[in-house]
PDB file of C-alpha atoms in Angstrom:
ATOM      1  CA  MET E   1       8.960  11.340  27.019  1.00  0.00           C
ATOM      2  CA  VAL E   2       9.762   9.734  23.692  1.00  0.00           C
ATOM      3  CA  LEU E   3       8.970  11.882  20.832  1.00  0.00           C
ATOM      4  CA  ALA E   4       7.417   9.714  18.023  1.00  0.00           C
ATOM      5  CA  PRO E   5       7.096  10.650  14.376  1.00  0.00           C
ATOM      6  CA  GLU E   6       4.282  13.019  13.872  1.00  0.00           C
ATOM      7  CA  ILE E   7       1.246  11.222  12.729  1.00  0.00           C
ATOM      8  CA  THR E   8      -0.213  12.507   9.465  1.00  0.00           C
ATOM      9  CA  LEU E   9      -3.233  11.955   7.378  1.00  0.00           C
ATOM     10  CA  PRO E  10      -1.399  10.163   4.681  1.00  0.00           C
ATOM     11  CA  ILE E  11      -0.028   7.687   7.290  1.00  0.00           C
ATOM     12  CA  ILE E  12      -3.516   7.094   8.623  1.00  0.00           C
ATOM     13  CA  ILE E  13      -5.092   6.474   5.269  1.00  0.00           C
ATOM     14  CA  GLY E  14      -2.158   4.462   3.976  1.00  0.00           C
ATOM     15  CA  GLY E  15      -1.958   2.306   7.042  1.00  0.00           C
ATOM     16  CA  ALA E  16      -5.710   1.638   6.871  1.00  0.00           C
ATOM     17  CA  LEU E  17      -5.551   0.725   3.195  1.00  0.00           C
ATOM     18  CA  ILE E  18      -2.660  -1.570   3.641  1.00  0.00           C
ATOM     19  CA  ASP E  19      -4.398  -3.193   6.668  1.00  0.00           C
ATOM     20  CA  SER E  20      -7.606  -3.747   4.670  1.00  0.00           C
ATOM     21  CA  ILE E  21      -6.155  -5.431   1.556  1.00  0.00           C
ATOM     22  CA  ASN E  22      -5.039  -8.412   3.714  1.00  0.00           C
ATOM     23  CA  PRO E  23      -5.951 -11.685   1.982  1.00  0.00           C
ATOM     24  CA  CYS E  24      -7.270 -12.929   5.467  1.00  0.00           C
ATOM     25  CA  VAL E  25      -9.859 -10.139   5.641  1.00  0.00           C
ATOM     26  CA  ILE E  26     -11.215 -10.449   2.023  1.00  0.00           C
ATOM     27  CA  GLY E  27     -11.099 -14.342   2.081  1.00  0.00           C
ATOM     28  CA  VAL E  28     -13.539 -14.582   5.090  1.00  0.00           C
ATOM     29  CA  LEU E  29     -15.821 -11.936   3.608  1.00  0.00           C
ATOM     30  CA  LEU E  30     -15.924 -13.841   0.341  1.00  0.00           C
ATOM     31  CA  LEU E  31     -16.866 -17.070   2.292  1.00  0.00           C
ATOM     32  CA  MET E  32     -19.654 -15.304   4.014  1.00  0.00           C
ATOM     33  CA  ILE E  33     -21.137 -14.076   0.834  1.00  0.00           C
ATOM     34  CA  THR E  34     -20.813 -17.297  -0.931  1.00  0.00           C
ATOM     35  CA  ILE E  35     -22.856 -19.035   1.910  1.00  0.00           C
ATOM     36  CA  LEU E  36     -25.522 -16.294   1.574  1.00  0.00           C
ATOM     37  CA  VAL E  37     -25.698 -16.704  -2.269  1.00  0.00           C
ATOM     38  CA  LYS E  38     -25.892 -20.515  -1.901  1.00  0.00           C
ATOM     39  CA  ALA E  39     -28.602 -20.199   0.627  1.00  0.00           C
ATOM     40  CA  LYS E  40     -30.544 -18.071  -1.929  1.00  0.00           C
ATOM     41  CA  LYS E  41     -30.233 -14.985   0.225  1.00  0.00           C
ATOM     42  CA  ARG E  42     -28.790 -12.595  -2.421  1.00  0.00           C
ATOM     43  CA  ASN E  43     -31.486 -10.025  -1.494  1.00  0.00           C
ATOM     44  CA  ASN E  44     -30.052  -9.969   1.989  1.00  0.00           C
ATOM     45  CA  ILE E  45     -26.432  -9.528   0.928  1.00  0.00           C
ATOM     46  CA  LEU E  46     -26.547  -5.695   1.452  1.00  0.00           C
ATOM     47  CA  LYS E  47     -28.367  -5.928   4.677  1.00  0.00           C
ATOM     48  CA  ILE E  48     -26.490  -8.776   6.298  1.00  0.00           C
ATOM     49  CA  GLY E  49     -23.255  -7.407   4.818  1.00  0.00           C
ATOM     50  CA  ALA E  50     -23.766  -3.909   6.288  1.00  0.00           C
ATOM     51  CA  VAL E  51     -24.371  -5.340   9.637  1.00  0.00           C
ATOM     52  CA  TYR E  52     -21.370  -7.567   9.445  1.00  0.00           C
ATOM     53  CA  VAL E  53     -19.122  -4.665   8.442  1.00  0.00           C
ATOM     54  CA  ALA E  54     -20.528  -2.756  11.498  1.00  0.00           C
ATOM     55  CA  GLY E  55     -19.493  -5.586  13.705  1.00  0.00           C
ATOM     56  CA  VAL E  56     -16.029  -5.472  12.259  1.00  0.00           C
ATOM     57  CA  TYR E  57     -15.881  -1.623  12.471  1.00  0.00           C
ATOM     58  CA  PHE E  58     -17.055  -1.287  16.179  1.00  0.00           C
ATOM     59  CA  THR E  59     -14.856  -4.204  17.365  1.00  0.00           C
ATOM     60  CA  TYR E  60     -11.818  -2.700  15.671  1.00  0.00           C
ATOM     61  CA  LEU E  61     -12.663   0.801  17.019  1.00  0.00           C
ATOM     62  CA  LEU E  62     -13.131  -0.561  20.525  1.00  0.00           C
ATOM     63  CA  GLY E  63      -9.801  -2.402  20.435  1.00  0.00           C
ATOM     64  CA  GLY E  64      -8.146   0.725  19.148  1.00  0.00           C
ATOM     65  CA  LEU E  65      -9.572   2.885  21.873  1.00  0.00           C
ATOM     66  CA  THR E  66      -8.435   0.503  24.562  1.00  0.00           C
ATOM     67  CA  LEU E  67      -4.838   0.339  23.324  1.00  0.00           C
ATOM     68  CA  LEU E  68      -4.746   3.977  22.825  1.00  0.00           C
ATOM     69  CA  HIS E  69      -5.695   4.590  26.426  1.00  0.00           C
ATOM     70  CA  ILE E  70      -2.958   2.085  27.451  1.00  0.00           C
ATOM     71  CA  PHE E  71      -0.281   3.830  25.318  1.00  0.00           C
ATOM     72  CA  ASN E  72      -1.258   7.255  26.693  1.00  0.00           C
ATOM     73  CA  ALA E  73      -0.866   5.992  30.157  1.00  0.00           C
ATOM     74  CA  VAL E  74       2.489   4.405  29.443  1.00  0.00           C
ATOM     75  CA  ARG E  75       3.689   7.432  27.744  1.00  0.00           C
ATOM     76  CA  GLU E  76       3.815   9.343  31.041  1.00  0.00           C
ATOM     77  CA  VAL E  77       6.692   7.074  32.222  1.00  0.00           C
ATOM     78  CA  GLN E  78       9.786   7.747  30.116  1.00  0.00           C
ATOM     79  CA  PHE E  79      11.462   4.371  30.555  1.00  0.00           C
ATOM     80  CA  LEU E  80       8.229   2.570  29.981  1.00  0.00           C
ATOM     81  CA  SER E  81       7.534   4.690  26.870  1.00  0.00           C
ATOM     82  CA  GLN E  82      11.108   3.881  25.383  1.00  0.00           C
ATOM     83  CA  VAL E  83      10.541   0.082  26.074  1.00  0.00           C
ATOM     84  CA  LEU E  84       7.104   0.285  24.509  1.00  0.00           C
ATOM     85  CA  TYR E  85       8.320   1.905  21.424  1.00  0.00           C
ATOM     86  CA  GLY E  86      11.252  -0.517  21.197  1.00  0.00           C
ATOM     87  CA  VAL E  87       8.957  -3.445  21.508  1.00  0.00           C
ATOM     88  CA  ILE E  88       6.394  -2.133  18.935  1.00  0.00           C
ATOM     89  CA  GLY E  89       8.990  -1.185  16.469  1.00  0.00           C
ATOM     90  CA  THR E  90      10.713  -4.716  16.717  1.00  0.00           C
ATOM     91  CA  PHE E  91       7.490  -6.561  16.484  1.00  0.00           C
ATOM     92  CA  VAL E  92       6.389  -4.542  13.422  1.00  0.00           C
ATOM     93  CA  LEU E  93       9.598  -5.169  11.771  1.00  0.00           C
ATOM     94  CA  LEU E  94       9.330  -8.865  12.374  1.00  0.00           C
ATOM     95  CA  ALA E  95       5.727  -8.841  11.084  1.00  0.00           C
ATOM     96  CA  GLY E  96       6.944  -7.110   8.018  1.00  0.00           C
ATOM     97  CA  PHE E  97       9.610  -9.783   7.202  1.00  0.00           C
ATOM     98  CA  LEU E  98       6.918 -12.525   7.641  1.00  0.00           C
ATOM     99  CA  GLU E  99       4.618 -10.780   5.261  1.00  0.00           C
ATOM    100  CA  VAL E 100       7.420 -10.252   2.628  1.00  0.00           C
ATOM    101  CA  LYS E 101       8.310 -13.982   3.098  1.00  0.00           C
ATOM    102  CA  ASP E 102       4.688 -14.864   1.965  1.00  0.00           C
ATOM    103  CA  PHE E 103       5.365 -13.045  -1.206  1.00  0.00           C
ATOM    104  CA  PHE E 104       8.080 -15.492  -2.011  1.00  0.00           C
ATOM    105  CA  TRP E 105       6.832 -18.665  -0.223  1.00  0.00           C
ATOM    106  CA  TYR E 106       3.259 -18.156   0.508  1.00  0.00           C
ATOM    107  CA  GLY E 107       1.974 -20.161   3.533  1.00  0.00           C
ATOM    108  CA  HIS E 108       5.301 -21.913   4.316  1.00  0.00           C
ATOM    109  CA  TRP E 109       6.791 -22.001   7.764  1.00  0.00           C
ATOM    110  CA  PHE E 110       5.278 -19.379  10.056  1.00  0.00           C
ATOM    111  CA  SER E 111       2.827 -16.904   8.752  1.00  0.00           C
ATOM    112  CA  LEU E 112       0.767 -14.038  10.012  1.00  0.00           C
ATOM    113  CA  ALA E 113      -2.458 -16.053   9.237  1.00  0.00           C
ATOM    114  CA  ILE E 114      -5.588 -16.973  10.916  1.00  0.00           C
ATOM    115  CA  PRO E 115      -5.054 -20.368  13.074  1.00  0.00           C
ATOM    116  CA  ALA E 116      -6.536 -23.277  11.369  1.00  0.00           C
ATOM    117  CA  ARG E 117      -8.759 -24.146  14.126  1.00  0.00           C
ATOM    118  CA  PHE E 118     -10.292 -20.820  14.090  1.00  0.00           C
ATOM    119  CA  VAL E 119     -10.829 -21.098  10.294  1.00  0.00           C
ATOM    120  CA  ARG E 120     -12.814 -24.265  10.863  1.00  0.00           C
ATOM    121  CA  HIS E 121     -14.853 -22.404  13.559  1.00  0.00           C
ATOM    122  CA  VAL E 122     -15.649 -19.605  11.217  1.00  0.00           C
ATOM    123  CA  GLU E 123     -16.764 -22.027   8.447  1.00  0.00           C
ATOM    124  CA  ARG E 124     -19.092 -23.778  10.843  1.00  0.00           C
ATOM    125  CA  ASN E 125     -20.651 -20.570  12.219  1.00  0.00           C
ATOM    126  CA  VAL E 126     -20.901 -18.621   8.861  1.00  0.00           C
ATOM    127  CA  HIS E 127     -24.054 -20.431   8.055  1.00  0.00           C
ATOM    128  CA  ARG E 128     -25.746 -18.639  10.852  1.00  0.00           C
ATOM    129  CA  THR E 129     -25.085 -15.116   9.622  1.00  0.00           C
ATOM    130  CA  HIS E 130     -28.271 -15.075   7.506  1.00  0.00           C
ATOM    131  CA  ALA E 131     -30.413 -16.120  10.505  1.00  0.00           C
ATOM    132  CA  SER E 132     -30.527 -12.651  12.129  1.00  0.00           C
ATOM    133  CA  LEU E 133     -28.972  -9.291  11.928  1.00  0.00           C
ATOM    134  CA  TRP E 134     -27.591  -9.786  15.472  1.00  0.00           C
ATOM    135  CA  GLY E 135     -25.802 -13.121  14.217  1.00  0.00           C
ATOM    136  CA  ALA E 136     -24.277 -11.209  11.400  1.00  0.00           C
ATOM    137  CA  PHE E 137     -22.994  -8.454  13.781  1.00  0.00           C
ATOM    138  CA  MET E 138     -21.617 -11.045  16.313  1.00  0.00           C
ATOM    139  CA  PHE E 139     -19.991 -12.828  13.333  1.00  0.00           C
ATOM    140  CA  GLY E 140     -18.289  -9.648  12.426  1.00  0.00           C
ATOM    141  CA  VAL E 141     -17.061  -9.369  15.961  1.00  0.00           C
ATOM    142  CA  LEU E 142     -15.817 -12.824  16.047  1.00  0.00           C
ATOM    143  CA  VAL E 143     -14.011 -12.583  12.626  1.00  0.00           C
ATOM    144  CA  THR E 144     -12.294  -9.355  13.682  1.00  0.00           C
ATOM    145  CA  LEU E 145     -10.882 -10.961  16.807  1.00  0.00           C
ATOM    146  CA  VAL E 146      -9.822 -14.214  14.770  1.00  0.00           C
ATOM    147  CA  GLU E 147      -8.147 -11.988  12.123  1.00  0.00           C
ATOM    148  CA  LEU E 148      -5.823 -10.075  14.565  1.00  0.00           C
ATOM    149  CA  PRO E 149      -2.806 -12.196  13.751  1.00  0.00           C
ATOM    150  CA  CYS E 150      -3.235 -10.910  10.059  1.00  0.00           C
ATOM    151  CA  THR E 151      -4.359  -7.385  10.694  1.00  0.00           C
ATOM    152  CA  GLY E 152      -2.822  -6.386  14.052  1.00  0.00           C
ATOM    153  CA  ALA E 153       0.609  -5.071  13.133  1.00  0.00           C
ATOM    154  CA  PRO E 154      -0.317  -2.056  11.009  1.00  0.00           C
ATOM    155  CA  TYR E 155      -2.977  -1.026  13.492  1.00  0.00           C
ATOM    156  CA  LEU E 156      -0.641  -1.452  16.492  1.00  0.00           C
ATOM    157  CA  ALA E 157       1.961   0.730  14.829  1.00  0.00           C
ATOM    158  CA  VAL E 158      -0.430   3.501  13.776  1.00  0.00           C
ATOM    159  CA  LEU E 159      -2.000   3.405  17.299  1.00  0.00           C
ATOM    160  CA  ALA E 160       1.402   3.965  18.885  1.00  0.00           C
ATOM    161  CA  LEU E 161       1.939   7.088  16.828  1.00  0.00           C
ATOM    162  CA  MET E 162      -1.573   8.343  17.469  1.00  0.00           C
ATOM    163  CA  SER E 163      -0.746   8.183  21.283  1.00  0.00           C
ATOM    164  CA  GLN E 164       1.665  11.143  20.815  1.00  0.00           C
ATOM    165  CA  ILE E 165      -1.011  13.624  19.812  1.00  0.00           C
ATOM    166  CA  ASP E 166      -4.018  15.160  21.527  1.00  0.00           C
ATOM    167  CA  PHE E 167      -6.714  12.515  22.340  1.00  0.00           C
ATOM    168  CA  SER E 168      -9.533  14.469  20.579  1.00  0.00           C
ATOM    169  CA  ILE E 169      -7.434  14.666  17.306  1.00  0.00           C
ATOM    170  CA  ALA E 170      -6.415  10.890  17.717  1.00  0.00           C
ATOM    171  CA  LEU E 171     -10.057   9.967  18.217  1.00  0.00           C
ATOM    172  CA  ILE E 172     -10.930  11.721  14.887  1.00  0.00           C
ATOM    173  CA  TYR E 173      -7.957   9.753  13.260  1.00  0.00           C
ATOM    174  CA  LEU E 174      -9.081   6.572  14.751  1.00  0.00           C
ATOM    175  CA  LEU E 175     -12.540   6.831  13.382  1.00  0.00           C
ATOM    176  CA  LEU E 176     -11.194   7.651   9.910  1.00  0.00           C
ATOM    177  CA  TYR E 177      -8.703   4.854   9.975  1.00  0.00           C
ATOM    178  CA  ASN E 178     -11.359   2.277  10.662  1.00  0.00           C
ATOM    179  CA  LEU E 179     -13.658   3.866   8.114  1.00  0.00           C
ATOM    180  CA  VAL E 180     -11.052   3.445   5.383  1.00  0.00           C
ATOM    181  CA  PHE E 181     -10.304   0.001   6.726  1.00  0.00           C
ATOM    182  CA  VAL E 182     -13.912  -1.255   6.018  1.00  0.00           C
ATOM    183  CA  VAL E 183     -14.267   0.476   2.553  1.00  0.00           C
ATOM    184  CA  PRO E 184     -12.937  -2.454   0.518  1.00  0.00           C
ATOM    185  CA  LEU E 185     -15.276  -4.773   2.461  1.00  0.00           C
ATOM    186  CA  ILE E 186     -18.211  -2.423   1.456  1.00  0.00           C
ATOM    187  CA  ALA E 187     -17.072  -2.507  -2.127  1.00  0.00           C
ATOM    188  CA  ILE E 188     -16.908  -6.246  -2.238  1.00  0.00           C
ATOM    189  CA  ILE E 189     -20.431  -6.563  -0.710  1.00  0.00           C
ATOM    190  CA  TYR E 190     -21.769  -4.107  -3.274  1.00  0.00           C
ATOM    191  CA  LEU E 191     -20.021  -6.137  -6.214  1.00  0.00           C
ATOM    192  CA  ALA E 192     -21.521  -9.340  -5.005  1.00  0.00           C
ATOM    193  CA  TYR E 193     -24.915  -7.788  -4.769  1.00  0.00           C
ATOM    194  CA  THR E 194     -24.785  -6.425  -8.276  1.00  0.00           C
ATOM    195  CA  GLY E 195     -23.830  -9.962  -9.580  1.00  0.00           C
ATOM    196  CA  THR E 196     -20.129  -9.789 -10.005  1.00  0.00           C
ATOM    197  CA  GLY E 197     -18.913 -13.338  -9.832  1.00  0.00           C
ATOM    198  CA  LEU E 198     -17.705 -14.544  -6.408  1.00  0.00           C
ATOM    199  CA  LYS E 199     -15.507 -17.038  -8.193  1.00  0.00           C
ATOM    200  CA  LYS E 200     -13.777 -14.281 -10.096  1.00  0.00           C
ATOM    201  CA  MET E 201     -13.169 -12.387  -6.852  1.00  0.00           C
ATOM    202  CA  GLU E 202     -11.784 -15.337  -5.167  1.00  0.00           C
ATOM    203  CA  LEU E 203      -9.494 -16.165  -8.107  1.00  0.00           C
ATOM    204  CA  TRP E 204      -8.415 -12.468  -7.976  1.00  0.00           C
ATOM    205  CA  ARG E 205      -7.746 -12.718  -4.358  1.00  0.00           C
ATOM    206  CA  ARG E 206      -5.657 -15.919  -4.826  1.00  0.00           C
ATOM    207  CA  GLU E 207      -3.813 -14.494  -7.743  1.00  0.00           C
ATOM    208  CA  HIS E 208      -2.772 -11.339  -5.978  1.00  0.00           C
ATOM    209  CA  ARG E 209      -2.512 -12.481  -2.376  1.00  0.00           C
ATOM    210  CA  GLY E 210       1.291 -12.641  -2.550  1.00  0.00           C
ATOM    211  CA  LYS E 211       1.556  -9.034  -3.937  1.00  0.00           C
ATOM    212  CA  MET E 212      -0.900  -7.895  -1.113  1.00  0.00           C
ATOM    213  CA  ARG E 213       1.428  -9.571   1.336  1.00  0.00           C
ATOM    214  CA  LEU E 214       4.392  -7.826  -0.169  1.00  0.00           C
ATOM    215  CA  ALA E 215       2.684  -4.422   0.071  1.00  0.00           C
ATOM    216  CA  VAL E 216       1.766  -4.995   3.767  1.00  0.00           C
ATOM    217  CA  GLY E 217       5.353  -6.226   4.386  1.00  0.00           C
ATOM    218  CA  LEU E 218       7.069  -3.265   2.883  1.00  0.00           C
ATOM    219  CA  PHE E 219       4.926  -0.880   4.613  1.00  0.00           C
ATOM    220  CA  LEU E 220       5.540  -2.541   8.008  1.00  0.00           C
ATOM    221  CA  LEU E 221       9.266  -2.494   7.454  1.00  0.00           C
ATOM    222  CA  ALA E 222       9.167   1.245   6.743  1.00  0.00           C
ATOM    223  CA  LEU E 223       6.945   2.039   9.741  1.00  0.00           C
ATOM    224  CA  GLY E 224       8.882  -0.170  12.022  1.00  0.00           C
ATOM    225  CA  THR E 225      12.210   1.457  10.999  1.00  0.00           C
ATOM    226  CA  TRP E 226      10.569   4.870  11.536  1.00  0.00           C
ATOM    227  CA  ILE E 227       9.529   3.935  14.958  1.00  0.00           C
ATOM    228  CA  ILE E 228      12.849   2.441  16.147  1.00  0.00           C
ATOM    229  CA  SER E 229      14.709   5.547  14.755  1.00  0.00           C
ATOM    230  CA  ILE E 230      13.051   7.618  17.305  1.00  0.00           C
ATOM    231  CA  ILE E 231      14.672   5.717  20.266  1.00  0.00           C
ATOM    232  CA  TYR E 232      17.698   4.161  18.788  1.00  0.00           C
ATOM    233  CA  PHE E 233      18.683   6.792  16.026  1.00  0.00           C
ATOM    234  CA  SER E 234      22.415   6.170  16.527  1.00  0.00           C
ATOM    235  CA  ILE E 235      22.080   2.490  15.257  1.00  0.00           C
ATOM    236  CA  ILE E 236      19.377   2.928  12.767  1.00  0.00           C
ATOM    237  CA  HIS E 237      21.763   2.709   9.864  1.00  0.00           C
ATOM    238  CA  TYR E 238      22.716  -0.745  11.071  1.00  0.00           C
ATOM    239  CA  VAL E 239      19.143  -1.668  11.357  1.00  0.00           C
ATOM    240  CA  ILE E 240      18.413  -0.568   7.867  1.00  0.00           C
ATOM    241  CA  ALA E 241      21.477  -2.448   6.598  1.00  0.00           C
ATOM    242  CA  VAL E 242      20.464  -5.713   8.271  1.00  0.00           C
ATOM    243  CA  GLU E 243      17.031  -5.293   6.716  1.00  0.00           C
ATOM    244  CA  LEU E 244      18.316  -4.889   3.268  1.00  0.00           C
ATOM    245  CA  LEU E 245      20.583  -8.023   3.829  1.00  0.00           C
ATOM    246  CA  ILE E 246      17.610 -10.042   4.865  1.00  0.00           C
ATOM    247  CA  LEU E 247      15.496  -8.873   1.899  1.00  0.00           C
ATOM    248  CA  ALA E 248      18.386  -9.499  -0.477  1.00  0.00           C
ATOM    249  CA  ALA E 249      18.865 -13.066   1.050  1.00  0.00           C
ATOM    250  CA  MET E 250      15.054 -13.782   0.426  1.00  0.00           C
ATOM    251  CA  PHE E 251      15.308 -12.675  -3.087  1.00  0.00           C
ATOM    252  CA  VAL E 252      18.421 -14.748  -3.866  1.00  0.00           C
ATOM    253  CA  LEU E 253      16.931 -17.806  -2.307  1.00  0.00           C
ATOM    254  CA  TRP E 254      13.701 -17.270  -4.242  1.00  0.00           C
ATOM    255  CA  LYS E 255      15.465 -16.916  -7.487  1.00  0.00           C
ATOM    256  CA  SER E 256      17.514 -19.989  -6.890  1.00  0.00           C
ATOM    257  CA  GLY E 257      14.528 -22.149  -7.034  1.00  0.00           C
ATOM    258  CA  TRP E 258      12.922 -22.029  -3.404  1.00  0.00           C
ATOM    259  CA  HIS E 259       9.884 -20.326  -4.865  1.00  0.00           C
ATOM    260  CA  ARG E 260       8.703 -23.558  -6.473  1.00  0.00           C
ATOM    261  CA  GLU E 261       8.066 -24.890  -2.842  1.00  0.00           C
ATOM    262  CA  GLY E 262       5.935 -21.854  -1.950  1.00  0.00           C
ATOM    263  CA  HIS E 263       3.210 -22.484  -4.690  1.00  0.00           C
ATOM    264  CA  ASP E 264       2.227 -26.143  -4.060  1.00  0.00           C
TER     265      ASP E 264
END
């Protein structure tokens, strides 16, 4: 059996917060609230918003429980467990580099973003959210599934670590993780209800989206390195050296003028 790093409360809270500040998550919520306000449904913002967040929470929770059961089953076979951690660690590292890349060149080349066709689908269906509470709930489910390319890496890494502890404790951690994940969404809904300008929030999101990506990326690089060190500790120094070289190369290219291409 592979012994993974012990999961701790700071990792749970930190991972959830990093996961929740993703520009994709905030952007879709602001779109939904904008539609409600334009439809003169401001009084429904709290009600519709709460149901939408519930849809996000329960979908994320159900997905986490499913993966947790799969990881627990695989963990019983040592070889498969080693492969699992190797694949997850590598994926998390790659996701981290892509997130850091978006700090320097946002949206260029390949990014962990919602596919354009799904964005159009979300924009078409967001108008239905104020029609019923069920519609708002299902929209939360849809958005959660669509956002997985943006939000999946931190969750996957944390779930892999959760699989190493007692299931009853892991379940409590999972409930807490998802609660922390939706706290920023609840805060944005409340701010919109109290009259805080949506344009200001969207401008803030656009202004800081690169920094949010950087925070996510650095967290993923640290977590991916930690996971890989459990299986391939003898080469971890080389892994860290390669990571630092890649980050340094990104910075040098950005300083040389490539950053102008990333903000068109």
